[in-house]
Amino acid sequence: MIKHQLRLIFALIILILIILLTYLLLVGEKQFPNKEIWWILAFSLGAVLILIILLAIKIKTKYSKPIDAATTVTMELSKGNYRARTSVEEMDEMGTLNSSINILARNLEEMVKVKEMQQDRLSVLIENMGAGIILIDSRGYINLINKGYKEIFSVEPQDYLNRLYYEVIEHHDVRSLIEEIFITEQNVSKQMLLPLAIERRYFEVYGVPIIGTNNVWKGVLLVFHDITDIKKLENTRKDFVANVSHELKTPVTSIKGFSETLLDGAMNDQKALKEFLNIILKESDRLQSLINDLLELSKIEKQDFKLNISQFNIMHILHDVITLLANKAAGKSITLQINCAQDDVVLEADVHRIKQVFINLIGNAISYTPKDGNVIVNVQENDYFVRISVKDTGIGIEKTEIPRIFERFYRVDRARSRESGGTGLGLAIVKHIVEAHRGRIKAKSEVGKGSEFTIELNKHFHANG
Ligand code: ADP
């Protein structure tokens, strides 16, 4: 504004001077009453005109240019470009103004750098905290999930961010906890047992309402600490002793009961003698396999458990297992089949343990498939790993039971498992062996249609992963 007014004043003065000078020149020195005065007037007007023009140029370079530069820099600063600087040429008022702007810009740049550094540190901290973190805004939209959360729940940020929490969080307990915080606006801490893929894990979940200045409600923060290992340790000893005693009690009671009945006189009845001895034999077999499985499990779970790694063709092992279980399958008219594009699928692993894995998996597939069903073993490979799946057309497993079946002694149907000679330890052994090989195991199932257990093993064994 001032710049424009100055420009206008200068233009007016110059215009008036030009008009006066033109008038003087038009009138001419001869028509002017006093020739000398004409000269003095013309000369002075000319000189003043030149002076004014020089002054205008001087003012433009001295004030207007630095003001323009200062304006440009402040505009850049307001846009967030803190690297903008003005050039300070003279140490007068304008120079001081420009150098102050430069100092301001430098300070701003420093402050932004410090803020960015703090933000970086904070995000590195949040990302690598080990615990899972989720931040939900006041309208229920998810604003942030960290690495821990992604890993725990196997989710991708694009499926979560900016979505309503009750649409994407699948665990009812977690949704209820968030609702509770929204309603009560109080800190909440709860222990939860959440089903995740093939297992259930314990979490200590802290929920905090975020309330900003002036009591503005900003949302909810949840922190998930995985306490499964602590919880397991706590429960394992208790459960294990109880479970083992319970499992041993049934066959022992039965053996004791039938032997007593025989001794009480039933042994004189040939039919009863044979029948009871058969029961005693069956129960002793159960006891034996229970003890074998327990020993096997305790061996695998030992700290210094070592695999006996060698190179072998997994197809040979699978054919051996199929031969071993052929009678069991034939008894129920179940067809056993192996599908693989190659005859040679070589990998490095502990051959006996891997054989055990497939005896358990294919054995289960036969046990939990009704008469005339199918059990298919599919083998696929690439340069790095071998994927073997055991698929049956059996009774299937409820989705909520899948994370539990790998636990020791867990059976969906206790009676059916016992009848098929199961100990409830088979899948726990499988899981341990696969994990010791740094492999992966997945289970898919549909009740009434069948189940599929898939094992992925690295072709080359690396002790550390
Ligand atoms: P078990 O000795 O009882 O078979 P496992 O640890 O091998 O014990 O299996 C645990 C439970 O998982 C079984 O009792 C059964 O309920 C379920 N299960 C395992 N495999 C299958 C399958 N192929 N089809 C249906 N249910 C299965």
CSV table of C-alpha atoms and ligand atoms in Angstrom, one decimal:
chain,number,residue,atom,x,y,z
A,1,MET,CA,0.0,0.0,0.0
A,2,ILE,CA,2.7,2.5,1.1
A,3,LYS,CA,4.7,1.4,-1.8
A,4,HIS,CA,1.9,2.3,-4.2
A,5,GLN,CA,1.3,5.7,-2.5
A,6,LEU,CA,5.0,6.5,-2.8
A,7,ARG,CA,5.0,5.5,-6.4
A,8,LEU,CA,1.9,7.7,-7.0
A,9,ILE,CA,3.4,10.7,-5.3
A,10,PHE,CA,6.6,10.4,-7.3
A,11,ALA,CA,4.7,10.0,-10.5
A,12,LEU,CA,2.6,13.1,-9.8
A,13,ILE,CA,5.7,15.2,-8.9
A,14,ILE,CA,7.5,14.0,-12.1
A,15,LEU,CA,4.4,14.7,-14.1
A,16,ILE,CA,4.0,18.2,-12.7
A,17,LEU,CA,7.7,18.9,-13.3
A,18,ILE,CA,7.4,17.6,-16.9
A,19,ILE,CA,4.3,19.8,-17.6
A,20,LEU,CA,6.1,22.9,-16.2
A,21,LEU,CA,9.2,22.2,-18.1
A,22,THR,CA,7.2,21.6,-21.3
A,23,TYR,CA,5.3,24.8,-20.7
A,24,LEU,CA,8.5,26.7,-20.3
A,25,LEU,CA,10.0,25.2,-23.4
A,26,LEU,CA,6.9,25.9,-25.4
A,27,VAL,CA,6.7,29.5,-24.2
A,28,GLY,CA,10.3,29.9,-25.2
A,29,GLU,CA,12.9,32.2,-23.9
A,30,LYS,CA,12.1,35.0,-26.3
A,31,GLN,CA,8.5,35.3,-25.3
A,32,PHE,CA,9.4,35.2,-21.6
A,33,PRO,CA,9.6,38.7,-20.0
A,34,ASN,CA,12.8,38.0,-18.4
A,35,LYS,CA,15.3,35.9,-20.3
A,36,GLU,CA,17.5,35.2,-17.4
A,37,ILE,CA,14.6,34.1,-15.1
A,38,TRP,CA,13.5,31.7,-17.9
A,39,TRP,CA,16.9,30.2,-18.0
A,40,ILE,CA,17.1,29.9,-14.2
A,41,LEU,CA,13.6,28.4,-14.1
A,42,ALA,CA,14.2,25.9,-17.0
A,43,PHE,CA,17.5,24.9,-15.5
A,44,SER,CA,16.2,24.4,-12.0
A,45,LEU,CA,13.1,22.5,-13.2
A,46,GLY,CA,15.3,20.3,-15.3
A,47,ALA,CA,17.7,19.7,-12.3
A,48,VAL,CA,14.8,19.1,-9.9
A,49,LEU,CA,13.3,16.6,-12.4
A,50,ILE,CA,16.6,14.7,-12.7
A,51,LEU,CA,17.0,14.8,-8.9
A,52,ILE,CA,13.5,13.5,-8.3
A,53,ILE,CA,14.0,10.7,-10.8
A,54,LEU,CA,17.3,9.8,-9.2
A,55,LEU,CA,15.7,9.9,-5.7
A,56,ALA,CA,12.9,7.7,-6.9
A,57,ILE,CA,15.4,5.1,-8.3
A,58,LYS,CA,17.4,5.3,-5.1
A,59,ILE,CA,14.3,4.8,-2.9
A,60,LYS,CA,13.3,1.9,-5.1
A,61,THR,CA,16.6,0.1,-4.8
A,62,LYS,CA,17.1,1.0,-1.1
A,63,TYR,CA,13.6,0.3,0.3
A,64,SER,CA,11.3,-1.2,-2.2
A,65,LYS,CA,13.6,-4.1,-3.2
A,66,PRO,CA,14.4,-5.2,0.3
A,67,ILE,CA,10.8,-5.0,1.3
A,68,ASP,CA,9.9,-7.2,-1.7
A,69,ALA,CA,12.6,-9.7,-0.7
A,70,ALA,CA,11.4,-9.6,2.9
A,71,THR,CA,7.8,-10.2,1.8
A,72,THR,CA,8.8,-13.1,-0.5
A,73,VAL,CA,10.7,-14.8,2.3
A,74,THR,CA,8.0,-14.3,4.9
A,75,MET,CA,5.5,-15.8,2.5
A,76,GLU,CA,7.8,-18.8,2.0
A,77,LEU,CA,8.1,-19.2,5.7
A,78,SER,CA,4.4,-19.1,6.2
A,79,LYS,CA,4.1,-21.9,3.6
A,80,GLY,CA,6.6,-24.0,5.6
A,81,ASN,CA,9.7,-23.5,3.6
A,82,TYR,CA,12.1,-22.7,6.4
A,83,ARG,CA,15.1,-22.7,4.2
A,84,ALA,CA,14.1,-19.4,2.6
A,85,ARG,CA,16.6,-16.5,3.3
A,86,THR,CA,16.9,-12.9,2.1
A,87,SER,CA,20.2,-11.3,1.0
A,88,VAL,CA,21.4,-8.6,3.4
A,89,GLU,CA,23.5,-6.1,1.5
A,90,GLU,CA,23.6,-3.0,3.7
A,91,MET,CA,23.6,-2.6,7.4
A,92,ASP,CA,20.9,0.1,7.5
A,93,GLU,CA,17.3,-0.3,8.8
A,94,MET,CA,16.3,-2.5,5.9
A,95,GLY,CA,19.4,-4.6,6.3
A,96,THR,CA,18.5,-5.1,10.0
A,97,LEU,CA,15.0,-6.1,9.1
A,98,ASN,CA,16.2,-8.6,6.6
A,99,SER,CA,18.8,-10.1,8.9
A,100,SER,CA,16.1,-10.3,11.6
A,101,ILE,CA,13.9,-12.2,9.2
A,102,ASN,CA,16.9,-14.5,8.4
A,103,ILE,CA,17.5,-15.2,12.1
A,104,LEU,CA,13.8,-15.9,12.5
A,105,ALA,CA,13.9,-18.3,9.6
A,106,ARG,CA,17.0,-20.0,11.0
A,107,ASN,CA,15.4,-20.4,14.4
A,108,LEU,CA,12.2,-21.8,12.8
A,109,GLU,CA,14.3,-24.2,10.8
A,110,GLU,CA,16.1,-25.3,14.0
A,111,MET,CA,12.8,-25.7,15.8
A,112,VAL,CA,11.3,-27.7,13.0
A,113,LYS,CA,14.3,-30.0,12.9
A,114,VAL,CA,14.2,-30.6,16.7
A,115,LYS,CA,10.4,-31.3,16.4
A,116,GLU,CA,11.0,-33.7,13.5
A,117,MET,CA,13.7,-35.4,15.4
A,118,GLN,CA,11.5,-35.8,18.5
A,119,GLN,CA,8.7,-37.0,16.2
A,120,ASP,CA,11.0,-39.5,14.6
A,121,ARG,CA,12.2,-40.8,18.0
A,122,LEU,CA,8.6,-41.1,19.2
A,123,SER,CA,7.5,-43.0,16.1
A,124,VAL,CA,10.5,-45.3,16.3
A,125,LEU,CA,9.6,-45.9,20.0
A,126,ILE,CA,6.0,-46.5,19.2
A,127,GLU,CA,6.8,-48.8,16.3
A,128,ASN,CA,9.3,-50.9,18.2
A,129,MET,CA,7.7,-51.0,21.6
A,130,GLY,CA,7.2,-54.8,21.6
A,131,ALA,CA,3.6,-54.2,22.7
A,132,GLY,CA,0.7,-53.7,20.2
A,133,ILE,CA,-0.7,-50.2,20.1
A,134,ILE,CA,-3.9,-48.9,18.5
A,135,LEU,CA,-5.2,-45.4,18.5
A,136,ILE,CA,-8.8,-44.6,17.9
A,137,ASP,CA,-10.2,-41.1,17.4
A,138,SER,CA,-13.2,-39.5,19.1
A,139,ARG,CA,-15.5,-40.7,16.2
A,140,GLY,CA,-14.3,-44.3,16.4
A,141,TYR,CA,-12.0,-44.2,13.4
A,142,ILE,CA,-8.6,-46.0,13.8
A,143,ASN,CA,-5.8,-43.5,13.5
A,144,LEU,CA,-2.7,-45.6,14.2
A,145,ILE,CA,-1.5,-49.1,14.6
A,146,ASN,CA,2.1,-50.0,15.4
A,147,LYS,CA,4.3,-52.8,14.2
A,148,GLY,CA,3.5,-54.8,17.4
A,149,TYR,CA,-0.2,-54.7,16.7
A,150,LYS,CA,0.2,-55.6,13.0
A,151,GLU,CA,2.3,-58.7,14.1
A,152,ILE,CA,0.0,-59.8,16.9
A,153,PHE,CA,-3.2,-59.6,14.9
A,154,SER,CA,-1.6,-60.3,11.4
A,155,VAL,CA,-3.3,-57.2,9.9
A,156,GLU,CA,-2.3,-54.7,7.2
A,157,PRO,CA,-2.5,-51.0,7.9
A,158,GLN,CA,-4.6,-50.3,4.7
A,159,ASP,CA,-7.3,-52.6,6.1
A,160,TYR,CA,-7.4,-50.8,9.4
A,161,LEU,CA,-6.4,-47.1,9.1
A,162,ASN,CA,-9.3,-44.7,8.8
A,163,ARG,CA,-11.9,-47.5,9.3
A,164,LEU,CA,-14.4,-47.7,12.2
A,165,TYR,CA,-13.0,-49.9,15.0
A,166,TYR,CA,-16.2,-51.9,15.3
A,167,GLU,CA,-16.1,-52.8,11.6
A,168,VAL,CA,-12.6,-54.1,11.5
A,169,ILE,CA,-11.7,-55.4,15.0
A,170,GLU,CA,-12.9,-59.0,15.0
A,171,HIS,CA,-12.5,-59.8,18.7
A,172,HIS,CA,-15.6,-59.1,20.6
A,173,ASP,CA,-13.8,-58.6,23.9
A,174,VAL,CA,-11.6,-55.9,22.4
A,175,ARG,CA,-14.6,-54.1,20.9
A,176,SER,CA,-16.4,-54.2,24.3
A,177,LEU,CA,-13.4,-52.8,26.1
A,178,ILE,CA,-13.2,-49.8,23.6
A,179,GLU,CA,-16.9,-49.2,24.1
A,180,GLU,CA,-16.5,-49.3,27.8
A,181,ILE,CA,-13.8,-46.6,27.6
A,182,PHE,CA,-16.0,-44.5,25.3
A,183,ILE,CA,-18.8,-44.7,27.8
A,184,THR,CA,-17.0,-44.4,31.1
A,185,GLU,CA,-14.0,-42.2,30.0
A,186,GLN,CA,-12.0,-44.2,32.6
A,187,ASN,CA,-8.7,-46.1,32.3
A,188,VAL,CA,-9.3,-49.8,32.0
A,189,SER,CA,-6.9,-52.8,32.3
A,190,LYS,CA,-8.1,-56.3,31.5
A,191,GLN,CA,-6.6,-59.7,30.9
A,192,MET,CA,-7.9,-61.3,27.7
A,193,LEU,CA,-7.5,-64.6,26.0
A,194,LEU,CA,-7.7,-64.0,22.3
A,195,PRO,CA,-7.9,-66.6,19.5
A,196,LEU,CA,-5.2,-65.8,16.9
A,197,ALA,CA,-4.6,-68.1,13.8
A,198,ILE,CA,-3.7,-71.5,15.3
A,199,GLU,CA,-3.4,-70.5,19.0
A,200,ARG,CA,-5.0,-68.5,21.8
A,201,ARG,CA,-2.8,-65.9,23.5
A,202,TYR,CA,-3.2,-64.1,26.8
A,203,PHE,CA,-3.0,-60.3,26.7
A,204,GLU,CA,-2.9,-57.7,29.4
A,205,VAL,CA,-4.8,-54.9,27.7
A,206,TYR,CA,-4.5,-51.3,28.9
A,207,GLY,CA,-7.1,-48.9,27.6
A,208,VAL,CA,-6.8,-45.1,28.2
A,209,PRO,CA,-9.2,-42.4,27.2
A,210,ILE,CA,-7.3,-39.5,25.6
A,211,ILE,CA,-8.6,-36.2,26.9
A,212,GLY,CA,-6.9,-33.1,25.5
A,213,THR,CA,-6.8,-29.5,26.9
A,214,ASN,CA,-10.1,-28.0,27.9
A,215,ASN,CA,-11.5,-31.5,28.4
A,216,VAL,CA,-11.7,-32.2,24.7
A,217,TRP,CA,-12.4,-35.9,24.1
A,218,LYS,CA,-9.7,-37.1,21.6
A,219,GLY,CA,-10.2,-40.8,21.5
A,220,VAL,CA,-8.9,-44.1,22.9
A,221,LEU,CA,-5.5,-45.7,23.1
A,222,LEU,CA,-5.1,-49.4,23.7
A,223,VAL,CA,-1.9,-51.2,24.5
A,224,PHE,CA,-1.6,-55.0,24.2
A,225,HIS,CA,1.0,-56.8,26.2
A,226,ASP,CA,1.4,-60.5,25.3
A,227,ILE,CA,1.6,-62.3,28.7
A,228,THR,CA,1.0,-65.8,27.2
A,229,ASP,CA,4.4,-67.2,28.2
A,230,ILE,CA,4.0,-66.0,31.8
A,231,LYS,CA,0.4,-67.2,31.9
A,232,LYS,CA,1.4,-70.5,30.3
A,233,LEU,CA,4.2,-71.1,32.8
A,234,GLU,CA,1.7,-70.4,35.6
A,235,ASN,CA,-0.9,-72.8,34.2
A,236,THR,CA,1.4,-75.4,32.7
A,237,ARG,CA,2.5,-77.0,35.9
A,238,LYS,CA,-0.9,-77.0,37.4
A,239,ASP,CA,-2.7,-78.3,34.3
A,240,PHE,CA,0.0,-80.8,33.4
A,241,VAL,CA,0.0,-82.7,36.6
A,242,ALA,CA,-3.8,-82.7,36.7
A,243,ASN,CA,-4.1,-83.8,33.0
A,244,VAL,CA,-1.5,-86.5,33.3
A,245,SER,CA,-3.1,-87.9,36.4
A,246,HIS,CA,-6.5,-87.8,34.8
A,247,GLU,CA,-5.3,-89.5,31.6
A,248,LEU,CA,-3.5,-92.2,33.5
A,249,LYS,CA,-6.4,-92.7,35.9
A,250,THR,CA,-8.8,-94.0,33.3
A,251,PRO,CA,-6.8,-96.9,31.9
A,252,VAL,CA,-5.4,-97.8,35.3
A,253,THR,CA,-8.8,-97.9,36.9
A,254,SER,CA,-10.1,-100.0,34.1
A,255,ILE,CA,-7.1,-102.5,34.2
A,256,LYS,CA,-7.5,-102.7,38.0
A,257,GLY,CA,-11.3,-103.2,37.8
A,258,PHE,CA,-11.2,-105.9,35.2
A,259,SER,CA,-8.3,-107.8,36.9
A,260,GLU,CA,-10.2,-107.7,40.2
A,261,THR,CA,-13.3,-109.0,38.5
A,262,LEU,CA,-11.3,-111.8,36.9
A,263,LEU,CA,-9.7,-112.7,40.3
A,264,ASP,CA,-13.1,-112.6,41.9
A,265,GLY,CA,-14.0,-115.6,39.8
A,266,ALA,CA,-14.8,-114.3,36.3
A,267,MET,CA,-11.6,-116.0,35.0
A,268,ASN,CA,-13.4,-119.3,35.2
A,269,ASP,CA,-15.7,-118.1,32.5
A,270,GLN,CA,-13.7,-118.5,29.3
A,271,LYS,CA,-15.7,-116.0,27.3
A,272,ALA,CA,-15.5,-113.3,30.0
A,273,LEU,CA,-11.8,-114.1,30.5
A,274,LYS,CA,-11.0,-113.5,26.9
A,275,GLU,CA,-13.1,-110.4,26.7
A,276,PHE,CA,-11.6,-108.9,29.9
A,277,LEU,CA,-8.1,-109.7,28.9
A,278,ASN,CA,-8.6,-108.0,25.6
A,279,ILE,CA,-9.9,-104.9,27.4
A,280,ILE,CA,-6.8,-105.0,29.7
A,281,LEU,CA,-4.5,-105.3,26.7
A,282,LYS,CA,-6.2,-102.3,25.0
A,283,GLU,CA,-6.0,-100.2,28.1
A,284,SER,CA,-2.3,-101.2,28.5
A,285,ASP,CA,-1.7,-100.1,24.9
A,286,ARG,CA,-3.3,-96.8,25.8
A,287,LEU,CA,-1.1,-96.4,28.8
A,288,GLN,CA,2.0,-97.3,26.7
A,289,SER,CA,1.2,-94.8,24.0
A,290,LEU,CA,0.4,-92.1,26.6
A,291,ILE,CA,3.8,-92.7,28.2
A,292,ASN,CA,5.6,-92.7,24.9
A,293,ASP,CA,3.9,-89.5,23.8
A,294,LEU,CA,4.7,-87.9,27.2
A,295,LEU,CA,8.3,-88.9,26.9
A,296,GLU,CA,8.5,-87.7,23.4
A,297,LEU,CA,7.0,-84.3,24.3
A,298,SER,CA,9.3,-83.8,27.3
A,299,LYS,CA,12.3,-84.7,25.1
A,300,ILE,CA,11.3,-82.1,22.4
A,301,GLU,CA,10.5,-79.5,25.0
A,302,LYS,CA,13.9,-79.8,26.7
A,303,GLN,CA,16.2,-76.7,26.4
A,304,ASP,CA,19.1,-78.7,24.9
A,305,PHE,CA,16.9,-80.7,22.5
A,306,LYS,CA,18.9,-81.3,19.3
A,307,LEU,CA,17.6,-82.3,15.9
A,308,ASN,CA,19.4,-85.0,14.0
A,309,ILE,CA,19.6,-83.2,10.6
A,310,SER,CA,20.2,-85.1,7.4
A,311,GLN,CA,19.2,-84.8,3.8
A,312,PHE,CA,16.4,-87.1,2.6
A,313,ASN,CA,13.6,-87.5,0.1
A,314,ILE,CA,10.4,-86.6,1.8
A,315,MET,CA,8.4,-88.7,-0.8
A,316,HIS,CA,10.0,-91.9,0.6
A,317,ILE,CA,8.9,-90.9,4.1
A,318,LEU,CA,5.4,-90.2,3.1
A,319,HIS,CA,5.1,-93.5,1.3
A,320,ASP,CA,6.4,-95.3,4.4
A,321,VAL,CA,3.8,-93.5,6.6
A,322,ILE,CA,1.0,-94.4,4.1
A,323,THR,CA,2.1,-98.1,4.2
A,324,LEU,CA,2.2,-98.0,8.0
A,325,LEU,CA,-1.3,-96.6,8.2
A,326,ALA,CA,-2.8,-98.6,5.2
A,327,ASN,CA,-4.5,-101.1,7.5
A,328,LYS,CA,-6.0,-98.5,9.7
A,329,ALA,CA,-7.4,-96.7,6.6
A,330,ALA,CA,-8.5,-100.0,5.0
A,331,GLY,CA,-10.5,-100.8,8.2
A,332,LYS,CA,-12.7,-97.8,7.5
A,333,SER,CA,-12.5,-98.0,3.6
A,334,ILE,CA,-10.7,-94.7,3.5
A,335,THR,CA,-8.6,-94.1,0.4
A,336,LEU,CA,-5.1,-92.7,1.1
A,337,GLN,CA,-3.4,-90.8,-1.8
A,338,ILE,CA,-0.3,-88.7,-2.4
A,339,ASN,CA,-0.2,-86.0,-5.0
A,340,CYS,CA,3.1,-84.6,-6.2
A,341,ALA,CA,4.6,-83.5,-9.5
A,342,GLN,CA,8.0,-85.0,-8.6
A,343,ASP,CA,9.2,-88.3,-7.2
A,344,ASP,CA,12.2,-86.6,-5.6
A,345,VAL,CA,11.6,-83.8,-3.1
A,346,VAL,CA,14.8,-83.5,-1.1
A,347,LEU,CA,15.1,-81.5,2.2
A,348,GLU,CA,17.3,-81.2,5.2
A,349,ALA,CA,15.5,-82.1,8.5
A,350,ASP,CA,15.4,-84.7,11.3
A,351,VAL,CA,14.0,-87.6,9.3
A,352,HIS,CA,12.5,-89.5,12.3
A,353,ARG,CA,10.8,-86.4,13.8
A,354,ILE,CA,9.4,-85.5,10.4
A,355,LYS,CA,8.1,-89.0,10.0
A,356,GLN,CA,6.4,-88.7,13.4
A,357,VAL,CA,4.7,-85.4,12.3
A,358,PHE,CA,3.1,-87.2,9.3
A,359,ILE,CA,2.2,-90.3,11.3
A,360,ASN,CA,0.3,-88.0,13.7
A,361,LEU,CA,-1.3,-85.9,11.0
A,362,ILE,CA,-2.3,-88.7,8.6
A,363,GLY,CA,-3.3,-90.9,11.6
A,364,ASN,CA,-5.6,-88.1,12.8
A,365,ALA,CA,-7.0,-87.6,9.3
A,366,ILE,CA,-8.0,-91.3,9.3
A,367,SER,CA,-9.3,-91.3,12.9
A,368,TYR,CA,-11.5,-88.2,12.4
A,369,THR,CA,-12.9,-89.2,8.9
A,370,PRO,CA,-15.9,-91.4,8.8
A,371,LYS,CA,-16.1,-94.6,6.6
A,372,ASP,CA,-15.5,-94.3,2.8
A,373,GLY,CA,-13.8,-91.0,3.1
A,374,ASN,CA,-10.6,-89.7,1.5
A,375,VAL,CA,-7.3,-88.5,2.8
A,376,ILE,CA,-5.1,-86.7,0.3
A,377,VAL,CA,-1.5,-85.7,0.9
A,378,ASN,CA,-0.4,-82.8,-1.4
A,379,VAL,CA,3.3,-82.0,-1.8
A,380,GLN,CA,4.5,-78.8,-3.4
A,381,GLU,CA,8.0,-77.3,-3.6
A,382,ASN,CA,9.9,-74.3,-4.7
A,383,ASP,CA,13.6,-73.4,-4.4
A,384,TYR,CA,13.3,-72.5,-0.8
A,385,PHE,CA,10.7,-74.6,0.9
A,386,VAL,CA,8.4,-77.7,0.7
A,387,ARG,CA,4.7,-77.4,1.5
A,388,ILE,CA,2.9,-80.6,2.5
A,389,SER,CA,-0.8,-80.6,3.3
A,390,VAL,CA,-2.9,-83.4,4.7
A,391,LYS,CA,-6.5,-83.0,3.7
A,392,ASP,CA,-9.4,-85.2,4.8
A,393,THR,CA,-13.1,-85.4,4.2
A,394,GLY,CA,-13.8,-85.9,7.9
A,395,ILE,CA,-15.8,-84.4,10.7
A,396,GLY,CA,-14.0,-81.1,10.6
A,397,ILE,CA,-13.2,-78.7,13.5
A,398,GLU,CA,-15.1,-75.7,14.7
A,399,LYS,CA,-13.2,-72.4,13.8
A,400,THR,CA,-13.0,-71.4,17.5
A,401,GLU,CA,-11.5,-74.8,18.4
A,402,ILE,CA,-8.6,-74.6,15.9
A,403,PRO,CA,-6.4,-72.5,18.1
A,404,ARG,CA,-6.8,-75.0,21.0
A,405,ILE,CA,-6.2,-78.3,19.3
A,406,PHE,CA,-2.4,-77.8,19.4
A,407,GLU,CA,-2.5,-77.6,23.2
A,408,ARG,CA,-1.5,-80.6,25.2
A,409,PHE,CA,-4.4,-82.9,26.0
A,410,TYR,CA,-6.9,-80.8,24.2
A,411,ARG,CA,-9.6,-82.7,22.3
A,412,VAL,CA,-12.7,-81.4,20.7
A,413,ASP,CA,-14.5,-84.6,21.4
A,414,ARG,CA,-12.9,-86.5,24.3
A,415,ALA,CA,-14.8,-89.7,23.8
A,416,ARG,CA,-14.2,-89.9,20.1
A,417,SER,CA,-10.4,-89.3,20.6
A,418,ARG,CA,-10.2,-92.0,23.2
A,419,GLU,CA,-12.1,-94.4,21.1
A,420,SER,CA,-9.6,-93.8,18.3
A,421,GLY,CA,-6.7,-94.4,20.6
A,422,GLY,CA,-5.7,-90.7,20.8
A,423,THR,CA,-3.7,-89.3,23.6
A,424,GLY,CA,-4.5,-85.6,23.0
A,425,LEU,CA,-0.8,-85.0,22.6
A,426,GLY,CA,-0.3,-85.7,18.9
A,427,LEU,CA,-0.8,-82.2,17.5
A,428,ALA,CA,1.2,-80.7,20.4
A,429,ILE,CA,4.1,-82.9,19.3
A,430,VAL,CA,3.6,-81.9,15.7
A,431,LYS,CA,3.7,-78.2,16.5
A,432,HIS,CA,6.9,-78.6,18.6
A,433,ILE,CA,8.7,-80.6,15.9
A,434,VAL,CA,7.7,-78.1,13.1
A,435,GLU,CA,8.7,-75.1,15.3
A,436,ALA,CA,12.1,-76.8,16.1
A,437,HIS,CA,12.7,-77.0,12.4
A,438,ARG,CA,11.7,-73.3,12.0
A,439,GLY,CA,8.8,-74.4,9.9
A,440,ARG,CA,5.2,-73.2,9.8
A,441,ILE,CA,2.0,-75.0,10.4
A,442,LYS,CA,-1.5,-74.0,9.5
A,443,ALA,CA,-4.9,-75.6,10.0
A,444,LYS,CA,-8.1,-75.0,8.0
A,445,SER,CA,-11.3,-76.8,8.6
A,446,GLU,CA,-15.0,-76.8,8.1
A,447,VAL,CA,-17.4,-78.8,10.3
A,448,GLY,CA,-18.9,-81.7,8.4
A,449,LYS,CA,-16.7,-81.1,5.3
A,450,GLY,CA,-13.1,-81.9,6.5
A,451,SER,CA,-9.8,-80.5,7.6
A,452,GLU,CA,-6.5,-79.5,6.1
A,453,PHE,CA,-3.2,-79.3,8.0
A,454,THR,CA,-0.4,-77.6,6.1
A,455,ILE,CA,3.3,-77.8,7.0
A,456,GLU,CA,5.9,-75.6,5.4
A,457,LEU,CA,9.5,-76.7,5.9
A,458,ASN,CA,12.6,-74.9,4.7
A,459,LYS,CA,14.6,-77.0,2.3
A,460,HIS,CA,17.9,-76.0,3.9
A,461,PHE,CA,18.0,-76.2,7.7
A,462,HIS,CA,19.4,-73.2,9.5
A,463,ALA,CA,19.6,-73.6,13.2
A,464,ASN,CA,19.0,-69.9,13.8
A,465,GLY,CA,16.0,-69.3,11.5
B,1,ADP,P1,-5.7,-86.9,19.6
B,1,ADP,O1,-4.7,-87.9,20.1
B,1,ADP,O2,-6.9,-86.8,20.5
B,1,ADP,O3,-6.1,-87.1,18.2
B,1,ADP,P2,-4.3,-84.6,18.8
B,1,ADP,O4,-3.4,-83.7,19.5
B,1,ADP,O5,-3.7,-85.3,17.7
B,1,ADP,O6,-5.0,-85.6,19.8
B,1,ADP,O7,-5.5,-83.8,18.3
B,1,ADP,C1,-6.2,-82.9,19.1
B,1,ADP,C2,-7.7,-82.9,18.8
B,1,ADP,O8,-7.8,-82.2,17.5
B,1,ADP,C3,-8.4,-84.2,18.5
B,1,ADP,O9,-8.8,-84.8,19.7
B,1,ADP,C4,-9.5,-83.9,17.6
B,1,ADP,O10,-10.6,-83.4,18.3
B,1,ADP,C5,-8.9,-82.7,16.8
B,1,ADP,N1,-8.4,-83.2,15.5
B,1,ADP,C6,-7.1,-83.4,15.1
B,1,ADP,N2,-7.0,-83.7,13.8
B,1,ADP,C7,-8.2,-83.7,13.3
B,1,ADP,C8,-8.8,-83.9,12.0
B,1,ADP,N3,-8.0,-84.3,11.0
B,1,ADP,N4,-10.1,-83.8,11.8
B,1,ADP,C9,-10.9,-83.4,12.9
B,1,ADP,N5,-10.5,-83.2,14.1
B,1,ADP,C10,-9.1,-83.3,14.4
